[in-house]
Amino acid sequence: MTDKAFSTPNEEIIAESDDLHDPIIPETNKGRIRNLIGFWLLGLCNNYPYVIMLSAAFDLLYKNNGESSNTDQTNSTNGTKCNDISTGAILLADILPSLFIKLVAPFIVLKTHYRVMIAIILCAMSFIIAAFSTSHWVTFLSVICAALSSGLGEVTYLSYSSFFDKDVVSTWSSGTGGAGVVGALSYASLKEFFELKTTFQIMLVTPVLTAITFWIIIDHPSSMKSNCRSCLCNSEKKPFLSGDIDLSLNEYTTKSKTYTFREKITLIKPLLKYMIPLGLVYFAEYFINQGLMELLYFPNVSSWLPQKKQYRWYQVDYQVGVLISRSSVNIFQCHKLWILPILQMINLLILLLNVCLPFIPSIWIVLAIIFYEGLLGGCAYVNTFYKISLENHEDKEFSMGVASLGDSIGIALAGITALPVHDALCKLQSFSS
């Protein structure tokens, strides 16, 4: 791709920059540090509402049912309470809208800053609606808003990362892992002191931090302060895929190759080697998280850790594992992605067997397995996108956005599967008792 691959109506500015081979805004070391920090914060803020809704799933459902609901099934043998609605329902509401937005976003022309604004508004709406929810359908509406916010943000920021140093992919991934720990831990901690309504109101700081990060902290590859309206002035920061997919801050399209819808579908095929392993890992991972965690109950510790709290701290434990592995790509890289879904499926089988026929004697063993589960999931995520970022081809920007469909499809299938399995396991437990 040559330095003349892009053009705007303000051709004199671009020409002057290209002729001198000097970008209008070079990425200084200070700017690089700002971008690394900025993408970490974007990953944190983007995944935070998604994590909160999953961590709060048990409370959101019982908030409306009441813990003494006659519709709940209780296994008198081990004291496990089966909610009449599985937390897998929250997972579906949290992932299907995200999956939808990831499917359509790469094919829609919309400037990045508009996408970010929409994601911020949806994030704020999700917390406000959840705080004042009085019924299940309103609760699910808040989860849907969170899902749309996270899904739109992920496909936007991952695609936009192709304008920056490849290391922002690592910090973005680390930030998403940090969102898991910060989200699960902050929710579990705040719930110790505040009601659900107040907890969600406090979390409104998240969309504010997102706006500060994107418009103030990040050093974009253009100078809006210099009245340069093009984000692509720096020839070294030009996108790998342009034309009708405009994921930059500029207001102009380019003259480089524009892909048709059929060509875009063709571009997805080489990504299947990344998307399939990632999808399988996330299927097993979220089947455990939203289909089995609420049933992995240990009554011998209920005096200090009742079922609701066990669920919350399982989520914290899992997210710690995710954070560690998502932050490790510069230290450890997994070159054989196919081995990760095999290991994750083994975790699924062990915990599923324990729900059916309890054989694990201690909650600490389950916590260790869940931590390991998080390590595998985070490893699959960061290594998938890191490998794509290292590939040298013109459709990298498009690939980064579309590849995120892999984990979303796996999570959606996990939620769909978890609903009937949850009901079957509850009936099994009730019958065996």
Short mmCIF file of C-alpha atoms in Angstrom, two decimals:
data_model
loop_
_atom_site.label_atom_id
_atom_site.label_comp_id
_atom_site.label_asym_id
_atom_site.label_seq_id
_atom_site.Cartn_x
_atom_site.Cartn_y
_atom_site.Cartn_z
CA MET A 1 0.00 0.00 0.00
CA THR A 2 1.58 3.28 -1.11
CA ASP A 3 1.68 6.63 0.64
CA LYS A 4 -0.82 7.96 -1.92
CA ALA A 5 -3.44 5.35 -1.15
CA PHE A 6 -5.67 7.82 0.65
CA SER A 7 -7.03 11.22 -0.30
CA THR A 8 -9.38 13.82 1.17
CA PRO A 9 -10.92 17.05 -0.09
CA ASN A 10 -8.17 18.88 1.76
CA GLU A 11 -5.56 17.52 -0.62
CA GLU A 12 -3.00 20.24 -0.01
CA ILE A 13 -2.56 19.20 3.63
CA ILE A 14 -2.25 15.54 2.73
CA ALA A 15 0.06 16.18 -0.20
CA GLU A 16 2.37 18.30 1.88
CA SER A 17 2.55 15.59 4.52
CA ASP A 18 3.14 12.80 1.98
CA ASP A 19 5.75 14.69 -0.02
CA LEU A 20 7.79 15.36 3.07
CA HIS A 21 7.22 11.82 4.34
CA ASP A 22 6.50 13.46 7.67
CA PRO A 23 3.22 12.72 9.43
CA ILE A 24 1.41 15.72 10.76
CA ILE A 25 1.23 14.13 14.20
CA PRO A 26 4.05 11.64 14.74
CA GLU A 27 3.55 9.11 17.48
CA THR A 28 6.04 10.24 20.08
CA ASN A 29 7.09 8.05 22.95
CA LYS A 30 4.75 10.05 25.17
CA GLY A 31 1.94 9.53 22.68
CA ARG A 32 2.66 5.80 22.54
CA ILE A 33 2.43 5.54 26.32
CA ARG A 34 -0.85 7.47 26.27
CA ASN A 35 -2.24 5.09 23.67
CA LEU A 36 -1.17 1.98 25.57
CA ILE A 37 -2.80 3.32 28.73
CA GLY A 38 -5.81 4.54 26.78
CA PHE A 39 -6.53 1.19 25.15
CA TRP A 40 -6.14 -0.56 28.51
CA LEU A 41 -8.78 1.76 29.95
CA LEU A 42 -11.02 1.31 26.91
CA GLY A 43 -10.84 -2.46 27.35
CA LEU A 44 -11.64 -2.05 31.05
CA CYS A 45 -14.60 0.29 30.53
CA ASN A 46 -15.96 -1.54 27.49
CA ASN A 47 -16.25 -4.94 29.17
CA TYR A 48 -17.20 -3.61 32.60
CA PRO A 49 -21.02 -3.44 32.08
CA TYR A 50 -20.96 -6.88 30.44
CA VAL A 51 -19.12 -8.36 33.43
CA ILE A 52 -21.35 -6.58 35.94
CA MET A 53 -24.52 -8.03 34.43
CA LEU A 54 -23.12 -11.56 34.60
CA SER A 55 -21.81 -11.07 38.14
CA ALA A 56 -25.18 -9.66 39.20
CA ALA A 57 -27.22 -12.30 37.34
CA PHE A 58 -28.15 -14.24 40.47
CA ASP A 59 -29.15 -11.07 42.35
CA LEU A 60 -31.02 -9.57 39.40
CA LEU A 61 -33.19 -12.68 39.08
CA TYR A 62 -33.82 -13.09 42.81
CA LYS A 63 -34.44 -9.38 43.16
CA ASN A 64 -37.79 -9.91 41.50
CA ASN A 65 -38.51 -13.44 42.63
CA GLY A 66 -37.59 -13.14 46.25
CA GLU A 67 -35.52 -15.84 47.85
CA SER A 68 -38.55 -17.47 49.38
CA SER A 69 -40.38 -17.81 46.10
CA ASN A 70 -42.54 -20.91 45.94
CA THR A 71 -41.46 -21.46 42.37
CA ASP A 72 -37.87 -22.09 43.38
CA GLN A 73 -36.74 -25.66 43.70
CA THR A 74 -34.53 -26.54 46.64
CA ASN A 75 -32.45 -29.66 46.89
CA SER A 76 -32.81 -30.69 50.51
CA THR A 77 -29.74 -32.89 50.27
CA ASN A 78 -27.20 -30.15 49.65
CA GLY A 79 -29.29 -27.03 50.14
CA THR A 80 -28.89 -25.83 46.54
CA LYS A 81 -31.60 -23.41 45.48
CA CYS A 82 -32.53 -23.60 41.79
CA ASN A 83 -33.85 -20.31 40.50
CA ASP A 84 -36.92 -20.64 38.30
CA ILE A 85 -34.97 -18.73 35.64
CA SER A 86 -31.39 -19.82 35.01
CA THR A 87 -28.60 -17.25 35.01
CA GLY A 88 -28.10 -18.54 31.48
CA ALA A 89 -31.06 -16.31 30.55
CA ILE A 90 -29.06 -13.27 31.66
CA LEU A 91 -26.14 -14.58 29.61
CA LEU A 92 -28.31 -14.77 26.49
CA ALA A 93 -29.61 -11.25 27.05
CA ASP A 94 -25.99 -10.16 27.54
CA ILE A 95 -24.56 -11.82 24.44
CA LEU A 96 -27.21 -12.05 21.69
CA PRO A 97 -27.48 -8.26 21.21
CA SER A 98 -23.68 -8.08 21.32
CA LEU A 99 -23.45 -10.81 18.69
CA PHE A 100 -25.98 -8.97 16.51
CA ILE A 101 -24.11 -5.67 16.69
CA LYS A 102 -20.81 -7.41 15.89
CA LEU A 103 -22.42 -9.00 12.83
CA VAL A 104 -23.75 -5.78 11.37
CA ALA A 105 -21.23 -3.17 12.57
CA PRO A 106 -18.39 -4.06 10.14
CA PHE A 107 -20.79 -3.55 7.23
CA ILE A 108 -22.15 -0.16 8.34
CA VAL A 109 -20.48 3.15 7.53
CA LEU A 110 -20.35 5.14 10.77
CA LYS A 111 -17.50 7.25 12.09
CA THR A 112 -15.68 5.95 15.14
CA HIS A 113 -16.49 8.86 17.41
CA TYR A 114 -20.21 8.40 16.73
CA ARG A 115 -19.92 4.71 17.55
CA VAL A 116 -18.16 5.55 20.79
CA MET A 117 -20.85 8.07 21.72
CA ILE A 118 -23.58 5.49 21.14
CA ALA A 119 -21.70 2.89 23.21
CA ILE A 120 -21.29 5.37 26.08
CA ILE A 121 -25.00 6.25 26.10
CA LEU A 122 -26.00 2.58 26.06
CA CYS A 123 -23.63 1.86 28.94
CA ALA A 124 -25.15 4.62 31.07
CA MET A 125 -28.67 3.48 30.21
CA SER A 126 -27.90 -0.09 31.27
CA PHE A 127 -26.89 0.95 34.79
CA ILE A 128 -29.77 3.42 35.20
CA ILE A 129 -32.40 0.91 34.06
CA ALA A 130 -30.95 -1.87 36.23
CA ALA A 131 -30.96 0.42 39.27
CA PHE A 132 -34.65 1.22 38.94
CA SER A 133 -35.85 -2.12 37.55
CA THR A 134 -39.04 -3.50 39.10
CA SER A 135 -39.73 -6.44 36.80
CA HIS A 136 -37.93 -9.12 34.85
CA TRP A 137 -38.52 -7.55 31.43
CA VAL A 138 -37.04 -4.22 32.59
CA THR A 139 -34.08 -6.09 34.05
CA PHE A 140 -33.47 -7.83 30.74
CA LEU A 141 -33.72 -4.46 28.96
CA SER A 142 -30.83 -3.18 31.09
CA VAL A 143 -28.79 -6.27 30.23
CA ILE A 144 -29.52 -5.77 26.53
CA CYS A 145 -28.28 -2.18 26.70
CA ALA A 146 -25.07 -3.36 28.37
CA ALA A 147 -24.62 -6.01 25.70
CA LEU A 148 -25.11 -3.55 22.84
CA SER A 149 -22.64 -1.16 24.45
CA SER A 150 -19.94 -3.81 24.92
CA GLY A 151 -20.45 -5.41 21.51
CA LEU A 152 -20.36 -2.13 19.61
CA GLY A 153 -17.34 -1.01 21.62
CA GLU A 154 -15.39 -4.20 21.05
CA VAL A 155 -15.77 -4.31 17.28
CA THR A 156 -15.04 -0.56 17.07
CA TYR A 157 -11.96 -0.45 19.30
CA LEU A 158 -10.44 -3.64 17.90
CA SER A 159 -10.81 -2.34 14.35
CA TYR A 160 -9.54 1.08 15.34
CA SER A 161 -6.49 -0.50 17.00
CA SER A 162 -5.10 -1.27 13.52
CA PHE A 163 -4.18 2.44 13.26
CA PHE A 164 -1.81 2.15 16.22
CA ASP A 165 1.22 0.25 17.41
CA LYS A 166 0.48 -3.49 17.59
CA ASP A 167 1.10 -3.45 21.35
CA VAL A 168 -2.22 -1.68 21.93
CA VAL A 169 -3.85 -5.04 21.17
CA SER A 170 -2.06 -6.45 24.20
CA THR A 171 -3.05 -3.57 26.48
CA TRP A 172 -6.65 -3.67 25.18
CA SER A 173 -6.79 -7.37 25.95
CA SER A 174 -5.28 -6.79 29.38
CA GLY A 175 -7.88 -4.09 30.00
CA THR A 176 -10.73 -6.44 29.12
CA GLY A 177 -9.25 -8.92 31.55
CA GLY A 178 -8.99 -6.16 34.12
CA ALA A 179 -12.68 -5.42 33.56
CA GLY A 180 -13.45 -8.93 34.70
CA VAL A 181 -11.59 -8.59 37.98
CA VAL A 182 -12.57 -4.98 38.64
CA GLY A 183 -16.18 -5.66 37.65
CA ALA A 184 -16.68 -8.87 39.61
CA LEU A 185 -14.70 -7.65 42.63
CA SER A 186 -16.31 -4.20 42.74
CA TYR A 187 -19.78 -5.70 42.47
CA ALA A 188 -19.17 -8.32 45.16
CA SER A 189 -17.60 -5.69 47.43
CA LEU A 190 -20.22 -2.97 46.90
CA LYS A 191 -23.02 -5.46 47.53
CA GLU A 192 -21.58 -6.03 50.99
CA PHE A 193 -22.37 -2.39 51.87
CA PHE A 194 -25.05 -1.10 49.48
CA GLU A 195 -28.35 -2.15 48.01
CA LEU A 196 -28.55 -3.20 44.36
CA LYS A 197 -29.97 0.20 43.30
CA THR A 198 -27.13 2.19 44.87
CA THR A 199 -24.53 -0.23 43.53
CA PHE A 200 -25.62 0.35 39.93
CA GLN A 201 -25.80 4.12 40.43
CA ILE A 202 -22.18 4.18 41.61
CA MET A 203 -21.17 2.34 38.44
CA LEU A 204 -22.26 5.28 36.28
CA VAL A 205 -18.67 6.48 36.59
CA THR A 206 -17.80 3.94 33.85
CA PRO A 207 -19.27 5.78 30.81
CA VAL A 208 -17.69 9.02 32.07
CA LEU A 209 -14.27 7.36 32.22
CA THR A 210 -14.78 5.97 28.70
CA ALA A 211 -15.39 9.45 27.30
CA ILE A 212 -12.35 10.89 29.09
CA THR A 213 -10.17 8.05 27.82
CA PHE A 214 -11.21 8.23 24.17
CA TRP A 215 -11.34 11.99 23.70
CA ILE A 216 -8.61 13.13 26.09
CA ILE A 217 -6.12 10.38 26.93
CA ILE A 218 -5.66 8.65 23.56
CA ASP A 219 -3.32 10.36 21.09
CA HIS A 220 -5.25 9.80 17.85
CA PRO A 221 -3.34 9.48 14.56
CA SER A 222 -4.50 12.93 13.46
CA SER A 223 -4.65 16.41 14.91
CA MET A 224 -8.12 17.75 15.47
CA LYS A 225 -6.47 20.60 17.42
CA SER A 226 -4.63 21.65 14.23
CA ASN A 227 -7.90 21.70 12.28
CA CYS A 228 -6.75 18.66 10.35
CA ARG A 229 -10.03 16.83 9.94
CA SER A 230 -8.45 13.68 8.56
CA CYS A 231 -7.48 10.94 10.98
CA LEU A 232 -5.35 9.30 8.30
CA CYS A 233 -2.73 11.99 7.74
CA ASN A 234 0.00 9.73 8.98
CA SER A 235 0.87 7.37 6.16
CA GLU A 236 2.17 4.89 8.71
CA LYS A 237 -1.23 4.83 10.40
CA LYS A 238 -3.45 4.20 7.41
CA PRO A 239 -6.02 1.45 7.87
CA PHE A 240 -5.63 -1.93 6.28
CA LEU A 241 -9.20 -1.89 5.06
CA SER A 242 -10.91 1.30 4.03
CA GLY A 243 -13.52 2.65 1.70
CA ASP A 244 -17.10 2.00 2.78
CA ILE A 245 -16.04 0.69 6.21
CA ASP A 246 -15.10 3.91 7.95
CA LEU A 247 -13.78 3.20 11.41
CA SER A 248 -11.67 6.33 11.69
CA LEU A 249 -12.35 9.81 12.97
CA ASN A 250 -12.11 11.38 9.55
CA GLU A 251 -15.17 12.51 7.61
CA TYR A 252 -13.96 11.41 4.21
CA THR A 253 -13.81 8.15 2.40
CA THR A 254 -10.70 7.03 0.59
CA LYS A 255 -9.79 5.95 -2.88
CA SER A 256 -8.29 2.66 -1.90
CA LYS A 257 -10.02 -0.57 -2.67
CA THR A 258 -13.59 -0.94 -1.46
CA TYR A 259 -14.76 -4.47 -0.70
CA THR A 260 -18.19 -5.67 -1.73
CA PHE A 261 -20.41 -7.60 0.65
CA ARG A 262 -19.51 -10.86 -1.12
CA GLU A 263 -15.79 -10.08 -0.84
CA LYS A 264 -16.16 -9.35 2.85
CA ILE A 265 -17.79 -12.74 3.37
CA THR A 266 -14.86 -14.32 1.50
CA LEU A 267 -12.43 -12.54 3.81
CA ILE A 268 -14.00 -14.30 6.79
CA LYS A 269 -13.02 -17.80 5.62
CA PRO A 270 -9.28 -17.52 6.48
CA LEU A 271 -10.29 -16.35 9.96
CA LEU A 272 -12.07 -19.60 10.78
CA LYS A 273 -8.80 -21.13 12.02
CA TYR A 274 -8.92 -18.50 14.76
CA MET A 275 -12.66 -18.18 15.29
CA ILE A 276 -13.50 -21.88 15.73
CA PRO A 277 -11.02 -22.61 18.58
CA LEU A 278 -11.96 -19.32 20.25
CA GLY A 279 -15.66 -20.12 19.96
CA LEU A 280 -15.24 -23.60 21.44
CA VAL A 281 -13.22 -22.29 24.37
CA TYR A 282 -15.86 -19.70 25.14
CA PHE A 283 -18.70 -22.17 24.75
CA ALA A 284 -17.25 -24.41 27.46
CA GLU A 285 -16.23 -21.43 29.57
CA TYR A 286 -19.61 -19.73 29.66
CA PHE A 287 -21.53 -22.97 29.96
CA ILE A 288 -19.64 -23.41 33.23
CA ASN A 289 -20.11 -19.80 34.31
CA GLN A 290 -23.82 -19.39 33.63
CA GLY A 291 -25.03 -22.98 33.53
CA LEU A 292 -23.16 -24.64 36.38
CA MET A 293 -21.77 -22.03 38.79
CA GLU A 294 -25.07 -21.35 40.54
CA LEU A 295 -25.39 -25.12 41.16
CA LEU A 296 -21.84 -25.58 42.47
CA TYR A 297 -22.97 -25.03 46.04
CA PHE A 298 -21.10 -26.13 49.17
CA PRO A 299 -23.39 -26.04 52.25
CA ASN A 300 -20.48 -26.70 54.65
CA VAL A 301 -19.30 -23.09 54.14
CA SER A 302 -22.76 -21.51 53.95
CA SER A 303 -22.41 -20.00 57.43
CA TRP A 304 -19.95 -17.43 56.06
CA LEU A 305 -20.49 -17.85 52.31
CA PRO A 306 -24.16 -18.47 51.34
CA GLN A 307 -25.15 -19.51 47.84
CA LYS A 308 -25.49 -15.98 46.44
CA LYS A 309 -22.04 -15.03 47.71
CA GLN A 310 -20.50 -18.27 46.48
CA TYR A 311 -21.74 -17.37 42.99
CA ARG A 312 -20.33 -13.83 43.21
CA TRP A 313 -16.91 -14.97 44.37
CA TYR A 314 -16.76 -17.73 41.78
CA GLN A 315 -17.08 -14.90 39.25
CA VAL A 316 -14.27 -12.94 40.91
CA ASP A 317 -12.03 -16.02 40.94
CA TYR A 318 -12.70 -16.68 37.26
CA GLN A 319 -12.00 -13.08 36.28
CA VAL A 320 -8.66 -13.06 38.12
CA GLY A 321 -7.57 -15.96 35.92
CA VAL A 322 -8.75 -14.11 32.82
CA LEU A 323 -6.85 -10.96 33.76
CA ILE A 324 -3.58 -12.82 34.34
CA SER A 325 -3.69 -14.69 31.03
CA ARG A 326 -4.93 -11.73 28.96
CA SER A 327 -1.99 -9.71 30.24
CA SER A 328 0.62 -12.37 29.46
CA VAL A 329 0.95 -12.35 25.68
CA ASN A 330 4.26 -10.44 25.74
CA ILE A 331 5.66 -13.05 28.14
CA PHE A 332 4.01 -16.26 26.99
CA GLN A 333 2.44 -17.03 23.62
CA CYS A 334 0.36 -20.08 22.74
CA HIS A 335 1.06 -21.15 19.15
CA LYS A 336 -1.29 -24.17 19.12
CA LEU A 337 -4.69 -22.63 19.68
CA TRP A 338 -6.52 -25.91 19.09
CA ILE A 339 -5.29 -27.37 22.39
CA LEU A 340 -7.12 -24.71 24.43
CA PRO A 341 -10.71 -25.87 23.62
CA ILE A 342 -9.73 -29.45 24.53
CA LEU A 343 -8.50 -28.39 27.95
CA GLN A 344 -11.55 -26.20 28.51
CA MET A 345 -13.94 -29.03 27.60
CA ILE A 346 -12.23 -31.18 30.23
CA ASN A 347 -13.01 -28.51 32.83
CA LEU A 348 -16.63 -28.49 31.68
CA LEU A 349 -16.98 -32.27 32.01
CA ILE A 350 -15.44 -32.33 35.51
CA LEU A 351 -17.74 -29.63 36.88
CA LEU A 352 -20.80 -31.04 35.12
CA LEU A 353 -20.16 -34.45 36.68
CA ASN A 354 -19.77 -32.80 40.07
CA VAL A 355 -23.16 -31.12 39.76
CA CYS A 356 -24.80 -34.44 38.84
CA LEU A 357 -22.87 -36.63 41.29
CA PRO A 358 -21.01 -34.44 43.81
CA PHE A 359 -17.53 -35.85 44.36
CA ILE A 360 -15.35 -32.75 44.88
CA PRO A 361 -14.92 -32.49 48.67
CA SER A 362 -13.93 -28.83 49.00
CA ILE A 363 -14.97 -25.50 47.55
CA TRP A 364 -11.27 -24.63 47.26
CA ILE A 365 -10.81 -27.31 44.61
CA VAL A 366 -13.69 -25.85 42.60
CA LEU A 367 -12.17 -22.39 42.97
CA ALA A 368 -8.88 -23.73 41.60
CA ILE A 369 -10.65 -25.26 38.58
CA ILE A 370 -12.55 -22.03 37.91
CA PHE A 371 -9.33 -20.02 38.14
CA TYR A 372 -7.71 -22.39 35.62
CA GLU A 373 -10.80 -22.03 33.41
CA GLY A 374 -10.26 -18.26 33.39
CA LEU A 375 -6.60 -18.71 32.47
CA LEU A 376 -7.53 -20.79 29.43
CA GLY A 377 -10.23 -18.38 28.28
CA GLY A 378 -8.00 -15.34 28.56
CA CYS A 379 -5.16 -17.15 26.82
CA ALA A 380 -7.41 -18.04 23.87
CA TYR A 381 -8.66 -14.47 23.53
CA VAL A 382 -5.39 -12.56 23.65
CA ASN A 383 -3.42 -15.03 21.50
CA THR A 384 -6.12 -15.07 18.84
CA PHE A 385 -6.12 -11.31 18.31
CA TYR A 386 -2.39 -10.98 18.79
CA LYS A 387 -1.76 -13.49 15.99
CA ILE A 388 -4.17 -11.64 13.70
CA SER A 389 -2.43 -8.35 14.47
CA LEU A 390 0.91 -9.85 13.39
CA GLU A 391 -0.37 -11.03 10.00
CA ASN A 392 0.59 -8.85 7.07
CA HIS A 393 -2.39 -8.44 4.79
CA GLU A 394 -4.61 -5.59 3.67
CA ASP A 395 -7.77 -6.68 5.48
CA LYS A 396 -6.36 -6.64 9.01
CA GLU A 397 -8.74 -3.94 10.25
CA PHE A 398 -11.76 -5.90 9.03
CA SER A 399 -10.31 -9.14 10.42
CA MET A 400 -9.81 -7.73 13.91
CA GLY A 401 -13.45 -6.72 14.11
CA VAL A 402 -14.96 -9.83 12.55
CA ALA A 403 -12.83 -12.33 14.50
CA SER A 404 -14.52 -11.13 17.69
CA LEU A 405 -17.60 -12.99 16.42
CA GLY A 406 -15.90 -16.24 17.41
CA ASP A 407 -16.19 -15.76 21.14
CA SER A 408 -19.67 -14.19 20.85
CA ILE A 409 -21.06 -17.16 18.91
CA GLY A 410 -19.56 -19.57 21.44
CA ILE A 411 -21.04 -17.61 24.35
CA ALA A 412 -24.47 -17.43 22.69
CA LEU A 413 -24.51 -21.20 22.12
CA ALA A 414 -23.48 -21.69 25.75
CA GLY A 415 -26.41 -19.58 26.93
CA ILE A 416 -28.88 -21.43 24.72
CA THR A 417 -27.58 -24.79 25.94
CA ALA A 418 -27.44 -23.73 29.60
CA LEU A 419 -31.19 -23.05 29.85
CA PRO A 420 -32.51 -26.61 29.27
CA VAL A 421 -29.50 -28.17 31.02
CA HIS A 422 -30.15 -26.01 34.09
CA ASP A 423 -33.77 -27.18 34.25
CA ALA A 424 -32.73 -30.81 33.78
CA LEU A 425 -30.10 -30.60 36.51
CA CYS A 426 -32.56 -28.98 38.92
CA LYS A 427 -35.08 -31.76 38.28
CA LEU A 428 -32.33 -34.35 38.72
CA GLN A 429 -31.28 -32.85 42.04
CA SER A 430 -34.87 -32.58 43.21
CA PHE A 431 -35.56 -36.20 42.24
CA SER A 432 -32.39 -37.51 43.88
CA SER A 433 -33.19 -35.73 47.12
#
